mmCIF file of C-alpha atoms and ligand atoms in Angstrom:
data_model
loop_
_atom_site.group_PDB
_atom_site.id
_atom_site.type_symbol
_atom_site.label_atom_id
_atom_site.label_comp_id
_atom_site.label_asym_id
_atom_site.label_seq_id
_atom_site.Cartn_x
_atom_site.Cartn_y
_atom_site.Cartn_z
ATOM 1 C CA MET X 1 16.708 -52.543 2.949
ATOM 2 C CA ASN X 2 14.742 -49.358 4.287
ATOM 3 C CA ALA X 3 11.157 -50.026 3.467
ATOM 4 C CA GLY X 4 8.855 -49.201 5.501
ATOM 5 C CA ARG X 5 6.407 -47.083 7.577
ATOM 6 C CA PHE X 6 7.120 -43.340 10.102
ATOM 7 C CA PRO X 7 6.384 -43.288 12.978
ATOM 8 C CA GLU X 8 2.510 -42.099 13.119
ATOM 9 C CA GLY X 9 1.919 -38.102 13.745
ATOM 10 C CA PHE X 10 5.078 -37.652 11.668
ATOM 11 C CA PHE X 11 4.917 -34.556 10.047
ATOM 12 C CA TRP X 12 5.288 -34.050 6.186
ATOM 13 C CA GLY X 13 5.711 -31.257 4.348
ATOM 14 C CA THR X 14 7.526 -28.445 2.328
ATOM 15 C CA ALA X 15 9.635 -25.390 3.178
ATOM 16 C CA ALA X 16 9.660 -22.013 1.789
ATOM 17 C CA ALA X 17 10.815 -18.695 3.100
ATOM 18 C CA ALA X 18 8.744 -15.302 2.504
ATOM 19 C CA HIS X 19 11.548 -13.669 0.295
ATOM 20 C CA GLN X 20 11.295 -16.541 -1.757
ATOM 21 C CA VAL X 21 7.771 -16.815 -2.922
ATOM 22 C CA GLU X 22 5.469 -13.734 -1.179
ATOM 23 C CA GLY X 23 6.686 -11.049 -3.934
ATOM 24 C CA GLY X 24 6.488 -7.036 -3.146
ATOM 25 C CA ASN X 25 9.019 -7.385 0.144
ATOM 26 C CA HIS X 26 10.404 -3.903 -0.826
ATOM 27 C CA ALA X 27 11.026 -2.434 2.609
ATOM 28 C CA ASN X 28 14.642 -5.039 3.060
ATOM 29 C CA ASP X 29 17.624 -5.224 2.459
ATOM 30 C CA TRP X 30 17.524 -7.945 -0.406
ATOM 31 C CA TRP X 31 15.230 -6.073 -2.427
ATOM 32 C CA ALA X 32 17.246 -3.370 -1.790
ATOM 33 C CA TRP X 33 20.628 -5.661 -3.005
ATOM 34 C CA GLU X 34 18.428 -6.967 -6.282
ATOM 35 C CA GLN X 35 18.163 -3.760 -8.154
ATOM 36 C CA THR X 36 22.409 -3.665 -8.482
ATOM 37 C CA PRO X 37 23.372 -4.958 -12.013
ATOM 38 C CA GLY X 38 25.070 -8.480 -11.444
ATOM 39 C CA HIS X 39 23.941 -9.239 -8.430
ATOM 40 C CA ILE X 40 21.155 -11.780 -8.638
ATOM 41 C CA LYS X 41 21.436 -14.018 -12.695
ATOM 42 C CA ASN X 42 19.811 -12.578 -15.050
ATOM 43 C CA GLY X 43 18.973 -9.400 -13.776
ATOM 44 C CA ASP X 44 15.850 -11.219 -11.719
ATOM 45 C CA ARG X 45 14.188 -9.876 -8.389
ATOM 46 C CA SER X 46 11.654 -11.296 -6.256
ATOM 47 C CA ASP X 47 8.728 -9.686 -6.816
ATOM 48 C CA PRO X 48 6.783 -11.046 -7.863
ATOM 49 C CA ALA X 49 8.253 -14.859 -7.005
ATOM 50 C CA CYS X 50 5.389 -17.160 -6.462
ATOM 51 C CA ASP X 51 2.310 -14.332 -5.359
ATOM 52 C CA HIS X 52 2.263 -16.554 -2.552
ATOM 53 C CA TYR X 53 1.339 -13.520 -0.303
ATOM 54 C CA GLU X 54 -2.065 -13.030 -2.552
ATOM 55 C CA ARG X 55 -2.766 -16.170 -2.888
ATOM 56 C CA PHE X 56 -1.775 -18.147 0.093
ATOM 57 C CA ALA X 57 -4.973 -20.193 0.505
ATOM 58 C CA GLY X 58 -5.311 -21.844 -2.542
ATOM 59 C CA ASP X 59 -1.390 -22.437 -2.071
ATOM 60 C CA PHE X 60 -2.426 -24.673 0.584
ATOM 61 C CA ASP X 61 -5.692 -26.531 -1.146
ATOM 62 C CA LEU X 62 -2.526 -27.832 -3.097
ATOM 63 C CA LEU X 63 0.056 -28.801 -0.870
ATOM 64 C CA GLN X 64 -3.057 -30.130 1.655
ATOM 65 C CA SER X 65 -4.542 -32.393 -1.710
ATOM 66 C CA LEU X 66 -0.932 -33.838 -2.264
ATOM 67 C CA HIS X 67 -1.410 -35.217 1.798
ATOM 68 C CA GLN X 68 1.231 -32.997 3.532
ATOM 69 C CA ASN X 69 0.542 -33.049 6.973
ATOM 70 C CA ALA X 70 2.529 -29.652 8.214
ATOM 71 C CA HIS X 71 4.207 -26.963 6.441
ATOM 72 C CA ARG X 72 7.030 -24.617 6.792
ATOM 73 C CA LEU X 73 7.398 -20.632 6.251
ATOM 74 C CA SER X 74 9.253 -17.300 7.374
ATOM 75 C CA LEU X 75 7.812 -14.456 8.371
ATOM 76 C CA GLU X 76 9.103 -10.915 6.402
ATOM 77 C CA TRP X 77 10.336 -8.747 9.642
ATOM 78 C CA SER X 78 10.047 -5.493 7.128
ATOM 79 C CA ARG X 79 6.530 -5.932 6.847
ATOM 80 C CA ILE X 80 5.584 -6.384 10.642
ATOM 81 C CA GLU X 81 8.019 -3.970 11.747
ATOM 82 C CA PRO X 82 8.503 -1.570 9.078
ATOM 83 C CA ALA X 83 10.122 1.394 11.059
ATOM 84 C CA PRO X 84 11.974 1.115 14.632
ATOM 85 C CA GLY X 85 8.725 0.231 16.988
ATOM 86 C CA GLN X 86 6.052 0.275 14.312
ATOM 87 C CA PHE X 87 4.451 -3.047 14.403
ATOM 88 C CA SER X 88 2.050 -3.214 11.190
ATOM 89 C CA LYS X 89 -0.976 -4.501 12.429
ATOM 90 C CA THR X 90 -2.086 -5.543 8.711
ATOM 91 C CA ALA X 91 0.712 -7.791 8.398
ATOM 92 C CA ILE X 92 0.724 -9.269 11.795
ATOM 93 C CA GLN X 93 -3.185 -10.077 10.719
ATOM 94 C CA HIS X 94 -2.698 -11.422 7.570
ATOM 95 C CA TYR X 95 -0.431 -13.967 9.104
ATOM 96 C CA ALA X 96 -2.572 -14.348 11.591
ATOM 97 C CA ASP X 97 -4.709 -15.707 9.132
ATOM 98 C CA VAL X 98 -1.898 -17.742 7.226
ATOM 99 C CA LEU X 99 -1.087 -19.653 10.178
ATOM 100 C CA GLN X 100 -5.330 -20.195 10.677
ATOM 101 C CA ALA X 101 -5.183 -21.308 7.130
ATOM 102 C CA LEU X 102 -2.747 -24.331 7.646
ATOM 103 C CA ARG X 103 -4.761 -24.976 10.864
ATOM 104 C CA ASP X 104 -7.860 -25.034 8.681
ATOM 105 C CA ARG X 105 -6.095 -27.359 6.869
ATOM 106 C CA GLY X 106 -5.024 -29.681 9.039
ATOM 107 C CA MET X 107 -1.372 -28.301 8.161
ATOM 108 C CA GLU X 108 0.259 -27.731 10.991
ATOM 109 C CA PRO X 109 2.885 -24.872 10.763
ATOM 110 C CA MET X 110 6.723 -24.836 11.722
ATOM 111 C CA VAL X 111 7.696 -20.706 11.498
ATOM 112 C CA THR X 112 10.656 -19.087 11.161
ATOM 113 C CA LEU X 113 11.098 -15.465 12.381
ATOM 114 C CA HIS X 114 14.285 -14.769 10.503
ATOM 115 C CA HIS X 115 15.321 -16.279 7.131
ATOM 116 C CA PHE X 116 17.474 -14.275 5.672
ATOM 117 C CA THR X 117 15.557 -10.788 5.458
ATOM 118 C CA ASN X 118 16.079 -7.538 7.059
ATOM 119 C CA PRO X 119 14.376 -4.429 7.275
ATOM 120 C CA SER X 120 15.856 -1.698 5.266
ATOM 121 C CA TRP X 121 16.221 0.531 8.983
ATOM 122 C CA ILE X 122 18.404 -2.804 10.244
ATOM 123 C CA ALA X 123 20.648 -2.770 8.201
ATOM 124 C CA ASP X 124 20.837 0.548 7.384
ATOM 125 C CA ALA X 125 21.159 1.045 11.099
ATOM 126 C CA GLY X 126 24.871 -1.815 10.780
ATOM 127 C CA GLY X 127 22.597 -5.165 10.662
ATOM 128 C CA TRP X 128 23.750 -7.883 12.481
ATOM 129 C CA GLU X 129 27.351 -6.093 12.885
ATOM 130 C CA THR X 130 25.799 -4.500 15.232
ATOM 131 C CA PRO X 131 25.470 -6.292 18.450
ATOM 132 C CA ASP X 132 22.252 -4.051 18.782
ATOM 133 C CA THR X 133 20.554 -6.095 15.867
ATOM 134 C CA ALA X 134 20.148 -8.908 18.837
ATOM 135 C CA LEU X 135 17.772 -6.800 20.485
ATOM 136 C CA ARG X 136 15.726 -5.357 18.408
ATOM 137 C CA PHE X 137 15.378 -8.897 16.971
ATOM 138 C CA ALA X 138 14.395 -9.965 20.130
ATOM 139 C CA ASN X 139 11.842 -6.619 20.580
ATOM 140 C CA TYR X 140 9.966 -8.490 16.874
ATOM 141 C CA ALA X 141 9.983 -11.768 17.610
ATOM 142 C CA GLU X 142 8.446 -10.736 21.237
ATOM 143 C CA ARG X 143 5.721 -8.813 19.015
ATOM 144 C CA VAL X 144 4.541 -11.639 16.816
ATOM 145 C CA THR X 145 5.387 -14.705 19.023
ATOM 146 C CA ASN X 146 2.464 -12.199 21.806
ATOM 147 C CA GLU X 147 0.015 -11.960 18.895
ATOM 148 C CA LEU X 148 0.681 -15.324 17.209
ATOM 149 C CA GLY X 149 2.053 -17.829 19.243
ATOM 150 C CA GLN X 150 -1.581 -19.285 19.876
ATOM 151 C CA LEU X 151 -1.846 -20.570 16.098
ATOM 152 C CA ALA X 152 1.726 -22.243 16.069
ATOM 153 C CA ARG X 153 3.815 -24.680 18.265
ATOM 154 C CA TYR X 154 7.196 -24.761 16.318
ATOM 155 C CA TRP X 155 9.523 -21.656 16.454
ATOM 156 C CA VAL X 156 12.568 -21.198 14.198
ATOM 157 C CA THR X 157 14.352 -18.246 15.504
ATOM 158 C CA VAL X 158 17.294 -17.298 12.882
ATOM 159 C CA ASN X 159 18.131 -19.780 9.540
ATOM 160 C CA GLU X 160 20.942 -21.223 8.366
ATOM 161 C CA PRO X 161 23.256 -18.707 10.506
ATOM 162 C CA THR X 162 26.332 -19.407 9.528
ATOM 163 C CA VAL X 163 24.816 -18.912 5.487
ATOM 164 C CA ILE X 164 24.255 -15.705 6.467
ATOM 165 C CA ALA X 165 27.837 -15.040 7.412
ATOM 166 C CA TYR X 166 29.607 -16.999 4.996
ATOM 167 C CA GLN X 167 27.474 -15.033 2.276
ATOM 168 C CA GLY X 168 27.114 -12.423 2.880
ATOM 169 C CA TYR X 169 30.281 -11.318 5.150
ATOM 170 C CA VAL X 170 33.283 -13.942 3.269
ATOM 171 C CA ARG X 171 32.382 -14.525 -0.352
ATOM 172 C CA GLY X 172 30.145 -11.263 0.002
ATOM 173 C CA GLU X 173 28.060 -12.844 -3.001
ATOM 174 C CA TRP X 174 25.138 -12.029 -0.718
ATOM 175 C CA PRO X 175 23.869 -8.063 1.770
ATOM 176 C CA PRO X 176 25.588 -6.658 2.570
ATOM 177 C CA GLY X 177 28.331 -7.621 0.359
ATOM 178 C CA LYS X 178 31.694 -7.935 2.440
ATOM 179 C CA ARG X 179 34.468 -10.117 2.689
ATOM 180 C CA ASP X 180 35.142 -9.668 5.717
ATOM 181 C CA LEU X 181 36.277 -12.577 8.255
ATOM 182 C CA GLY X 182 35.869 -9.879 11.609
ATOM 183 C CA ALA X 183 33.141 -8.815 10.860
ATOM 184 C CA ALA X 184 31.627 -12.473 9.680
ATOM 185 C CA ALA X 185 32.482 -13.179 13.078
ATOM 186 C CA ARG X 186 30.881 -9.947 14.636
ATOM 187 C CA THR X 187 27.728 -11.154 12.570
ATOM 188 C CA LEU X 188 28.008 -14.375 14.121
ATOM 189 C CA VAL X 189 27.740 -13.052 17.393
ATOM 190 C CA THR X 190 25.045 -11.074 17.052
ATOM 191 C CA LEU X 191 23.265 -13.391 15.600
ATOM 192 C CA LEU X 192 23.487 -16.001 18.541
ATOM 193 C CA ARG X 193 22.633 -13.231 20.915
ATOM 194 C CA GLY X 194 19.159 -12.886 19.246
ATOM 195 C CA HIS X 195 18.387 -16.232 19.619
ATOM 196 C CA GLY X 196 19.366 -16.468 23.235
ATOM 197 C CA ARG X 197 17.721 -13.760 24.239
ATOM 198 C CA LEU X 198 14.323 -15.137 22.829
ATOM 199 C CA ALA X 199 14.994 -18.359 24.061
ATOM 200 C CA PHE X 200 15.557 -17.571 27.691
ATOM 201 C CA PRO X 201 16.399 -14.992 29.897
ATOM 202 C CA LEU X 202 20.527 -13.341 29.690
ATOM 203 C CA THR X 203 22.679 -14.627 32.279
ATOM 204 C CA ARG X 204 24.799 -11.801 32.527
ATOM 205 C CA ALA X 205 24.550 -8.674 30.382
ATOM 206 C CA GLY X 206 25.387 -9.122 26.658
ATOM 207 C CA HIS X 207 26.473 -12.901 27.253
ATOM 208 C CA ALA X 208 24.611 -16.063 26.399
ATOM 209 C CA SER X 209 24.505 -18.774 28.848
ATOM 210 C CA GLY X 210 25.698 -21.021 26.304
ATOM 211 C CA PRO X 211 23.543 -22.993 23.248
ATOM 212 C CA ALA X 212 22.037 -26.114 25.384
ATOM 213 C CA PRO X 213 18.976 -24.933 27.208
ATOM 214 C CA SER X 214 18.226 -22.406 24.385
ATOM 215 C CA GLN X 215 16.380 -25.450 21.937
ATOM 216 C CA ASP X 216 13.543 -27.730 22.017
ATOM 217 C CA PHE X 217 14.438 -29.333 18.735
ATOM 218 C CA PHE X 218 17.388 -29.352 16.505
ATOM 219 C CA GLY X 219 16.348 -27.837 13.024
ATOM 220 C CA LEU X 220 18.374 -30.147 10.032
ATOM 221 C CA ASN X 221 19.325 -28.252 6.378
ATOM 222 C CA TYR X 222 20.578 -31.190 4.179
ATOM 223 C CA TYR X 223 21.542 -30.447 0.985
ATOM 224 C CA THR X 224 24.967 -31.690 0.183
ATOM 225 C CA ARG X 225 28.345 -32.793 1.384
ATOM 226 C CA GLU X 226 31.389 -30.410 0.725
ATOM 227 C CA LEU X 227 35.078 -31.860 0.036
ATOM 228 C CA VAL X 228 38.098 -29.054 0.505
ATOM 229 C CA LYS X 229 41.470 -29.840 -0.115
ATOM 230 C CA PHE X 230 44.034 -26.781 1.073
ATOM 231 C CA ASN X 231 45.031 -24.148 -2.203
ATOM 232 C CA ARG X 232 47.407 -21.038 -0.808
ATOM 233 C CA HIS X 233 45.431 -19.136 -3.366
ATOM 234 C CA TYR X 234 42.103 -19.160 -1.203
ATOM 235 C CA GLY X 235 43.216 -17.571 1.494
ATOM 236 C CA ALA X 236 39.966 -15.056 2.225
ATOM 237 C CA GLU X 237 38.355 -18.226 2.377
ATOM 238 C CA LEU X 238 40.888 -20.200 4.924
ATOM 239 C CA PHE X 239 42.841 -21.892 2.393
ATOM 240 C CA GLY X 240 40.262 -24.085 1.726
ATOM 241 C CA GLU X 241 39.112 -24.786 -2.831
ATOM 242 C CA ARG X 242 36.032 -26.991 -3.521
ATOM 243 C CA VAL X 243 36.389 -30.156 -5.368
ATOM 244 C CA LEU X 244 33.629 -32.610 -5.937
ATOM 245 C CA PRO X 245 34.944 -36.555 -6.542
ATOM 246 C CA VAL X 246 34.644 -37.481 -10.261
ATOM 247 C CA GLY X 247 31.357 -39.108 -11.409
ATOM 248 C CA ALA X 248 29.283 -38.025 -8.694
ATOM 249 C CA PRO X 249 25.980 -37.208 -9.486
ATOM 250 C CA ARG X 250 25.204 -33.465 -9.121
ATOM 251 C CA SER X 251 22.100 -30.974 -9.032
ATOM 252 C CA ASP X 252 22.032 -28.439 -11.523
ATOM 253 C CA LEU X 253 23.607 -26.112 -9.256
ATOM 254 C CA ASN X 254 26.105 -29.038 -9.042
ATOM 255 C CA TRP X 255 26.212 -29.990 -5.592
ATOM 256 C CA GLU X 256 27.166 -33.524 -4.528
ATOM 257 C CA LEU X 257 23.937 -35.849 -4.558
ATOM 258 C CA TYR X 258 25.246 -37.981 -0.389
ATOM 259 C CA PRO X 259 22.619 -39.264 1.085
ATOM 260 C CA GLU X 260 24.767 -41.538 2.972
ATOM 261 C CA GLY X 261 26.008 -37.546 4.447
ATOM 262 C CA PHE X 262 22.243 -37.236 5.356
ATOM 263 C CA TYR X 263 21.690 -40.348 7.615
ATOM 264 C CA ARG X 264 25.496 -39.797 9.101
ATOM 265 C CA VAL X 265 24.579 -35.850 10.244
ATOM 266 C CA LEU X 266 21.094 -37.414 11.362
ATOM 267 C CA ARG X 267 23.379 -40.073 13.701
ATOM 268 C CA SER X 268 25.438 -37.237 14.895
ATOM 269 C CA LEU X 269 22.943 -35.514 16.314
ATOM 270 C CA GLN X 270 21.515 -38.257 18.176
ATOM 271 C CA ARG X 271 23.336 -37.624 21.408
ATOM 272 C CA GLU X 272 22.813 -34.248 21.498
ATOM 273 C CA GLY X 273 18.708 -35.947 22.406
ATOM 274 C CA LEU X 274 16.902 -33.975 21.036
ATOM 275 C CA PRO X 275 13.853 -34.749 18.746
ATOM 276 C CA ILE X 276 14.507 -33.581 15.308
ATOM 277 C CA PHE X 277 12.929 -32.140 12.725
ATOM 278 C CA VAL X 278 14.564 -32.106 8.791
ATOM 279 C CA THR X 279 13.678 -28.363 7.840
ATOM 280 C CA GLU X 280 15.266 -28.249 4.722
ATOM 281 C CA ASN X 281 16.052 -30.868 2.177
ATOM 282 C CA GLY X 282 15.606 -30.793 -1.329
ATOM 283 C CA ILE X 283 17.674 -30.558 -5.042
ATOM 284 C CA ALA X 284 18.239 -27.891 -8.168
ATOM 285 C CA ASP X 285 16.374 -30.277 -11.217
ATOM 286 C CA ALA X 286 14.953 -28.232 -13.315
ATOM 287 C CA ALA X 287 13.970 -31.646 -15.436
ATOM 288 C CA ASP X 288 12.966 -33.189 -12.540
ATOM 289 C CA VAL X 289 15.419 -36.529 -13.875
ATOM 290 C CA ARG X 290 16.952 -36.744 -10.654
ATOM 291 C CA ARG X 291 14.465 -35.652 -8.044
ATOM 292 C CA PRO X 292 12.245 -38.740 -7.447
ATOM 293 C CA ASP X 293 15.842 -40.772 -6.673
ATOM 294 C CA PHE X 294 17.069 -37.773 -4.439
ATOM 295 C CA LEU X 295 13.451 -38.501 -2.335
ATOM 296 C CA LEU X 296 13.728 -41.836 -1.781
ATOM 297 C CA THR X 297 17.835 -42.607 -1.628
ATOM 298 C CA HIS X 298 17.359 -39.718 0.787
ATOM 299 C CA ILE X 299 13.973 -39.809 2.501
ATOM 300 C CA GLY X 300 15.303 -43.479 2.888
ATOM 301 C CA ALA X 301 18.406 -42.646 4.573
ATOM 302 C CA MET X 302 16.222 -40.693 7.077
ATOM 303 C CA LEU X 303 14.332 -44.035 7.433
ATOM 304 C CA ARG X 304 17.895 -46.034 8.607
ATOM 305 C CA ALA X 305 18.250 -43.277 10.724
ATOM 306 C CA ILE X 306 14.823 -43.356 12.377
ATOM 307 C CA HIS X 307 15.359 -47.275 12.880
ATOM 308 C CA ALA X 308 18.906 -47.086 14.521
ATOM 309 C CA GLY X 309 16.898 -45.083 17.425
ATOM 310 C CA VAL X 310 17.651 -41.565 16.036
ATOM 311 C CA PRO X 311 14.276 -39.104 16.976
ATOM 312 C CA VAL X 312 13.349 -37.642 13.824
ATOM 313 C CA ARG X 313 9.029 -35.888 14.075
ATOM 314 C CA GLY X 314 9.009 -34.546 10.542
ATOM 315 C CA TYR X 315 11.019 -34.201 6.981
ATOM 316 C CA PHE X 316 9.640 -30.347 5.450
ATOM 317 C CA HIS X 317 11.273 -31.126 1.547
ATOM 318 C CA TRP X 318 13.008 -27.971 0.426
ATOM 319 C CA THR X 319 10.645 -26.733 -2.020
ATOM 320 C CA CYS X 320 6.475 -26.594 -2.125
ATOM 321 C CA PHE X 321 6.752 -23.873 -5.501
ATOM 322 C CA ASP X 322 10.228 -22.953 -8.285
ATOM 323 C CA ASN X 323 10.981 -19.784 -6.214
ATOM 324 C CA PHE X 324 12.744 -16.926 -5.779
ATOM 325 C CA GLU X 325 16.425 -18.340 -5.283
ATOM 326 C CA TRP X 326 18.724 -15.204 -3.657
ATOM 327 C CA ALA X 327 20.846 -14.779 -6.151
ATOM 328 C CA GLU X 328 20.239 -17.631 -8.772
ATOM 329 C CA GLY X 329 16.785 -15.789 -9.187
ATOM 330 C CA TYR X 330 14.509 -18.052 -10.337
ATOM 331 C CA SER X 331 17.096 -19.950 -12.742
ATOM 332 C CA ALA X 332 17.711 -23.162 -10.120
ATOM 333 C CA LYS X 333 14.290 -25.082 -9.490
ATOM 334 C CA PHE X 334 14.386 -26.735 -6.690
ATOM 335 C CA GLY X 335 10.402 -27.073 -6.682
ATOM 336 C CA LEU X 336 7.866 -30.278 -6.865
ATOM 337 C CA ILE X 337 5.938 -27.465 -8.321
ATOM 338 C CA ALA X 338 6.905 -25.825 -11.265
ATOM 339 C CA CYS X 339 5.927 -22.076 -10.950
ATOM 340 C CA ASP X 340 5.785 -19.533 -13.694
ATOM 341 C CA PRO X 341 6.610 -16.249 -12.132
ATOM 342 C CA VAL X 342 5.362 -14.199 -15.127
ATOM 343 C CA THR X 343 2.029 -16.115 -16.047
ATOM 344 C CA GLN X 344 1.940 -17.334 -11.993
ATOM 345 C CA GLU X 345 0.704 -20.987 -13.609
ATOM 346 C CA ARG X 346 1.410 -23.727 -10.776
ATOM 347 C CA ARG X 347 2.310 -27.268 -12.030
ATOM 348 C CA LEU X 348 2.639 -30.477 -10.923
ATOM 349 C CA ARG X 349 6.469 -32.022 -11.621
ATOM 350 C CA PRO X 350 5.743 -35.862 -10.847
ATOM 351 C CA SER X 351 7.947 -35.774 -7.764
ATOM 352 C CA ALA X 352 5.204 -34.350 -6.361
ATOM 353 C CA ARG X 353 2.841 -37.471 -7.004
ATOM 354 C CA LEU X 354 5.463 -39.778 -5.643
ATOM 355 C CA TYR X 355 6.617 -37.162 -2.331
ATOM 356 C CA ALA X 356 2.590 -36.914 -1.872
ATOM 357 C CA GLU X 357 2.461 -41.326 -2.205
ATOM 358 C CA ILE X 358 4.810 -41.473 0.972
ATOM 359 C CA CYS X 359 3.442 -38.368 2.831
ATOM 360 C CA ARG X 360 -0.376 -40.720 2.151
ATOM 361 C CA ASN X 361 0.745 -43.420 3.296
ATOM 362 C CA ASN X 362 3.511 -41.943 5.862
ATOM 363 C CA GLU X 363 5.680 -44.761 4.508
ATOM 364 C CA LEU X 364 8.501 -45.540 1.615
ATOM 365 C CA PRO X 365 7.041 -47.839 -0.529
ATOM 366 C CA VAL X 366 10.675 -49.329 -2.011
ATOM 367 C CA SER X 367 13.568 -50.990 -0.381
ATOM 368 C CA VAL X 368 16.339 -48.171 -1.351
ATOM 369 C CA GLU X 369 20.133 -49.463 -0.724
ATOM 370 C CA LEU X 370 21.886 -45.668 -1.023
ATOM 371 C CA PRO X 371 24.491 -45.898 -3.752
ATOM 372 C CA PRO X 372 27.939 -45.920 -4.005
ATOM 373 C CA ALA X 373 29.619 -42.936 -2.899
ATOM 374 C CA PRO X 374 32.300 -42.578 -5.631
ATOM 375 C CA LEU X 375 35.546 -40.896 -3.216
ATOM 376 C CA GLY X 376 39.239 -41.561 -5.427
ATOM 377 C CA ARG X 377 40.186 -39.032 -7.633
ATOM 378 C CA VAL X 378 38.598 -34.824 -7.091
ATOM 379 C CA GLU X 379 38.144 -32.172 -9.572
ATOM 380 C CA PRO X 380 37.916 -28.421 -9.014
ATOM 381 C CA ALA X 381 34.199 -28.134 -8.124
ATOM 382 C CA GLY X 382 35.000 -23.701 -9.180
ATOM 383 C CA PRO X 383 34.281 -20.288 -7.254
ATOM 384 C CA ALA X 384 30.513 -20.017 -9.985
ATOM 385 C CA GLU X 385 29.547 -23.328 -7.473
ATOM 386 C CA LEU X 386 30.258 -22.020 -4.555
ATOM 387 C CA ARG X 387 27.045 -21.153 -2.430
HETATM 388 C C1 BGC R 1 18.148 -21.753 2.210
HETATM 389 C C2 BGC R 1 16.571 -21.621 1.417
HETATM 390 C C3 BGC R 1 17.768 -21.803 0.110
HETATM 391 C C4 BGC R 1 17.762 -23.060 0.404
HETATM 392 C C5 BGC R 1 18.660 -23.873 -1.075
HETATM 393 C C6 BGC R 1 18.716 -23.266 1.941
HETATM 394 O O1 BGC R 1 20.145 -22.348 2.943
HETATM 395 O O2 BGC R 1 17.369 -21.880 3.707
HETATM 396 O O3 BGC R 1 16.386 -20.605 1.776
HETATM 397 O O4 BGC R 1 16.697 -21.443 -1.129
HETATM 398 O O5 BGC R 1 18.739 -23.631 0.742
HETATM 399 O O6 BGC R 1 19.728 -22.601 -1.977
#
């Protein structure tokens, strides 16, 4: 039903974030957080990750050989502005080299300005709870886009603002480790203002005029669906206890695999009338037993949405290399390519070749039926699996 070609010029790539792959990021809030036992599974730390800061050229050769024509990456603010108002020429030149390396390989860069990490000096000044952070973020972003704007057409301001607020200020499992709904709300407001400051001039001091004119495409990160049921003991989480359908297929992190939801979210974005990029979609699957099917069913769902008129322009699979998966450390394997943080060996998983075939042909090779989603009986997902 869903076999078929994608539109000409469709972007096929993978997505990654600086702190998860680069190694050597010691001047941000995450590195400080990683030093406390119990914060990261197995006591893992983000250095060396994939040592991608040094190895980016070889890594891009590999992705190019897999027929990827685009790549999403993030810039590390703490490298670029290690102290307030002091910009590192070396770091900016490094990212210029990275973007040029992509262009030289015919890979379109998509650049994220903020992917979860904050410079230590921002964290020390109160992080995103502090309204001033919106302005500081805008200053950094202005400098970066002035210097690097010629090298990239697609820019993402803030990756997953709600995840920042939820993990850092509701669940307290990420820095700054708070459980405070008021702080979460203040954080979201500042993140939105930071985004707004970059996207258009503010109309009234401190008040964004609204999100509508502040974006020229939609970036969708889709992994799973979450079902919740009322539980009076879950007050800190607004009384929502996460549950999973009995028998539902799951990833190594116990996230339900639900491609139908991907299709439905894409259809729901259609009414916005903006181009859409799938900026992340992937699965933790160390054995690579579920990823091939995940790729086929999710890309199949995306193709079905395109056939229904949804303007999807590109797909960035999460992720190229196994990397530092935040509080899960190196235990969660999202890579099409396995990467050993000790030896730095890169090894293609079979699904890397399957994805390469799709990228090369700009086509889904087989007809994919979406699996029926079990509903009915549910079981507790358990707090450990929440993200
Ligand atoms: C984040 C990534 C993360 C991925 C898998 C996304 O929410 O943007 O940084 O690695 O999910 O958990």
